[in-house]
Short mmCIF file of C-alpha atoms in Angstrom, two decimals:
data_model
loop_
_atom_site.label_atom_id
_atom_site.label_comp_id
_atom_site.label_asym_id
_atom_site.label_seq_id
_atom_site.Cartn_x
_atom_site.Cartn_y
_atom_site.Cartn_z
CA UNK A 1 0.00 0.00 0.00
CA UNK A 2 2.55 2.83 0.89
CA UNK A 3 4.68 1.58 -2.71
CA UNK A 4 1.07 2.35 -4.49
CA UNK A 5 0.56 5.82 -2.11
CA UNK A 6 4.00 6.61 -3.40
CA UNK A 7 3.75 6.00 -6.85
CA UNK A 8 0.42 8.10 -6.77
CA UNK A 9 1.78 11.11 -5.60
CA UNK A 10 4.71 11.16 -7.93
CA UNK A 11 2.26 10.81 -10.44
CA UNK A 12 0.13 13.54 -9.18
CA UNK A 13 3.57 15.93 -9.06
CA UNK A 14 4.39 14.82 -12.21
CA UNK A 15 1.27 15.80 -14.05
CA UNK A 16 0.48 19.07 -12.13
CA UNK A 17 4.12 20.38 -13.20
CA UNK A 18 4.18 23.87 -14.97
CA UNK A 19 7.16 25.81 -16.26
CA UNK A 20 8.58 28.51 -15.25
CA UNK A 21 7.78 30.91 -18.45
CA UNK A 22 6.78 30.54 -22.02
CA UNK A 23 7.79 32.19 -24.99
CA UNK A 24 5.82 30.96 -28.28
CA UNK A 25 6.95 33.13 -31.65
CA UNK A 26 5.42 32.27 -35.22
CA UNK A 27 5.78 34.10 -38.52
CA UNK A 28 5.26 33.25 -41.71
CA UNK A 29 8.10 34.73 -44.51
CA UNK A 30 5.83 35.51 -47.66
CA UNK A 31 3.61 37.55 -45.46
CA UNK A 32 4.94 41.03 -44.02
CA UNK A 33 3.92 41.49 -40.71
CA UNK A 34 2.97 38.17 -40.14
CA UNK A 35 5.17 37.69 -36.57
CA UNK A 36 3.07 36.57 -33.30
CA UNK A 37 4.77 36.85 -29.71
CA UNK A 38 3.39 35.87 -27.15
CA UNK A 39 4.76 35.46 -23.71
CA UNK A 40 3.57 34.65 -20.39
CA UNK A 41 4.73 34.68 -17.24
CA UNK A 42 3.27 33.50 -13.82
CA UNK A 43 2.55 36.04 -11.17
CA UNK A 44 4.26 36.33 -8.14
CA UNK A 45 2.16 36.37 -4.73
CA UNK A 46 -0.59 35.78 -6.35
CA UNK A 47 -3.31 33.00 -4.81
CA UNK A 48 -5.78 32.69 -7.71
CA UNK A 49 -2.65 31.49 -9.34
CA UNK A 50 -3.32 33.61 -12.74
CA UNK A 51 -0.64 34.18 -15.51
CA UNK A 52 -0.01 37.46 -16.89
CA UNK A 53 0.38 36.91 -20.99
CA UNK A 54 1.66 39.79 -23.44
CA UNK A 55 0.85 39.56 -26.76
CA UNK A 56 2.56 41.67 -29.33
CA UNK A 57 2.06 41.27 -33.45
CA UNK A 58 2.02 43.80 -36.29
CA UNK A 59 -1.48 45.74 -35.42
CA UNK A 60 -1.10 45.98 -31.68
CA UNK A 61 0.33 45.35 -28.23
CA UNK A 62 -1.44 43.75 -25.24
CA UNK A 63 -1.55 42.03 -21.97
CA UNK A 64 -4.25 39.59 -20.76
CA UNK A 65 -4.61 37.01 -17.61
CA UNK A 66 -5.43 33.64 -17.93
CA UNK A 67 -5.97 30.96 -15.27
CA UNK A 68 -3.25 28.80 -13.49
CA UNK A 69 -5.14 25.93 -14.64
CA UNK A 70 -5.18 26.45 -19.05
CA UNK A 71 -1.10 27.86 -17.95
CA UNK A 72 -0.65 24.27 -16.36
CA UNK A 73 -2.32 22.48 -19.16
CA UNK A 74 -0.04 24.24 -22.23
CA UNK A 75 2.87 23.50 -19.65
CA UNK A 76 1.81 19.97 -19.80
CA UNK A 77 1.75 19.73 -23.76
CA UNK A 78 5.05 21.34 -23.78
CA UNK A 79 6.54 18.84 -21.15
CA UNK A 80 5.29 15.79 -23.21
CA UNK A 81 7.06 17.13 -26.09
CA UNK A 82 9.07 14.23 -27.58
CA UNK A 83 11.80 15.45 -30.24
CA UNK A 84 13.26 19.13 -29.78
CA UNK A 85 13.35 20.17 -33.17
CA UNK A 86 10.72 19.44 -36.09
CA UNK A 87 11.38 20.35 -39.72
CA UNK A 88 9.95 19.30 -42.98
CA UNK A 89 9.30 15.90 -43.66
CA UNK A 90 9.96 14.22 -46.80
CA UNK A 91 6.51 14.55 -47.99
CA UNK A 92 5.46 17.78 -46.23
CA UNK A 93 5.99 19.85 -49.27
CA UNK A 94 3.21 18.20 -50.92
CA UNK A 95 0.85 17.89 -47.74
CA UNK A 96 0.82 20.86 -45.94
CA UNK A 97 2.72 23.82 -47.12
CA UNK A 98 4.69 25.44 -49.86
CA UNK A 99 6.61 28.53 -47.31
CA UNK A 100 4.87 28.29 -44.38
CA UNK A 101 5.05 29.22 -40.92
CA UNK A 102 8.00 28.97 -38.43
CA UNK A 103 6.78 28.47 -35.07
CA UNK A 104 8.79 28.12 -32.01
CA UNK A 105 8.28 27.22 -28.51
CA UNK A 106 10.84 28.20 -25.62
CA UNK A 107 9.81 26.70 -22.34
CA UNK A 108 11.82 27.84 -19.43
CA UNK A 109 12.11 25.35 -16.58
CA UNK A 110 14.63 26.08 -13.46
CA UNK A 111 16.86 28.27 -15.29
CA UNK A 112 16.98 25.77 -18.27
CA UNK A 113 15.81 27.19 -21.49
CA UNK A 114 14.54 24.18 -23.98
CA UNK A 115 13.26 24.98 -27.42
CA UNK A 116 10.69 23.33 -30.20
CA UNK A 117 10.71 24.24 -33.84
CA UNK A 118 8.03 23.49 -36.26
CA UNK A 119 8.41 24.38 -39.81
CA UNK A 120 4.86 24.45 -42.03
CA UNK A 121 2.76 23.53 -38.80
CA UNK A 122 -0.71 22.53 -40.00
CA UNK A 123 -3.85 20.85 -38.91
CA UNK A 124 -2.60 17.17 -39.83
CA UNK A 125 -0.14 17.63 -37.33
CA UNK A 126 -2.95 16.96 -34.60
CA UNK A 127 -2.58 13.53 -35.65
CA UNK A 128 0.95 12.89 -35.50
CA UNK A 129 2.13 11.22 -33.28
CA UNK A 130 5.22 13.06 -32.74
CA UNK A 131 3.87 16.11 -33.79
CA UNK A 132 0.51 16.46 -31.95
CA UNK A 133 1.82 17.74 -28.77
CA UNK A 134 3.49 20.76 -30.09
CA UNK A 135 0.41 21.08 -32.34
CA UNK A 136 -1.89 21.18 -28.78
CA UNK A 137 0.27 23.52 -27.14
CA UNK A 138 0.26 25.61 -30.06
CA UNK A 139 -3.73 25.28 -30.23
CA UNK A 140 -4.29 26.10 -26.90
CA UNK A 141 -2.21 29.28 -26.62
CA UNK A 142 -3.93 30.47 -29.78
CA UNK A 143 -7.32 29.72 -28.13
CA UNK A 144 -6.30 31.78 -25.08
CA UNK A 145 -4.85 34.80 -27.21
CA UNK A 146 -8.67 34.40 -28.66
CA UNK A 147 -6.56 33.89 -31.68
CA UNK A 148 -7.33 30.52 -34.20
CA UNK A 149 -4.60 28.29 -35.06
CA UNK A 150 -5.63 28.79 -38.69
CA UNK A 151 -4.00 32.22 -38.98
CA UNK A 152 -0.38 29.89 -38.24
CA UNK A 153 -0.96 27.64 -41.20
#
């Protein structure tokens, strides 16, 4: 019984982790303008636990709050990211983009700085396997910048 207690509440820690701070950039090169930052950073002393998110791209500048609950969940996409870097596949000319978007993800985790690349991110990538968890994390900060994921593709 305490082995099973134990293993339950590493589990628990393990899924509730968050990270420090996000950065996500994406532009797209055949499209002026096109570059999205967004950054957010949790709040100090604060007990609702919100996370204070700036948002900067061609037309304007500005800050929002969301929960400490959607800031855990992107966390958790990010941390289940499996390969660092993603670039083109061999057939990913054909399938999803021409020029398309460059996308990154920094995730900063006790003063370690870890970053995921996506060239030509698009909505197959939910599916893939080794794709689908940057594609989630991408999702959801879009959802929560009241942004769609469509204006990446």
């Amino acid at each position: 019984y305490i082995y099973l207690i134990t293993l339950i509440s590493f589990g628990n820690l393990f899924y509730s982790q968050k990270l420090d701070s996000i950065e996500f950039t994406s532009s797209n090169s055949i499209i002026i303008g096109s570059k999205i930052n967004v950054k957010f950073q949790p709040l100090k002393n604060n007990k609702k636990g919100k996370v204070k998110v700036m948002v900067k791209n061609k037309e304007n500048y500005f800050t929002r709050r969301i929960s400490g609950n959607d800031y855990r969940n992107i966390s958790q996409y990010i941390l289940n990211i499996k390969e660092p870097i993603y670039i083109l596949g061999q057939d990913s000319i054909r399938t999803t983009c021409l020029d398309g978007s460059f996308t990154t993800i920094t995730a900063f985790k006790d003063n370690i700085k870890k970053q995921y690349h996506m060239d030509c991110i698009s909505y197959k990538d939910k599916d893939n396997n080794e794709k689908k968890d940057f594609w989630n994390a991408a999702r959801l900060i879009m959802e929560k910048m009241k942004m769609k994921i469509e204006n990446l593709y």
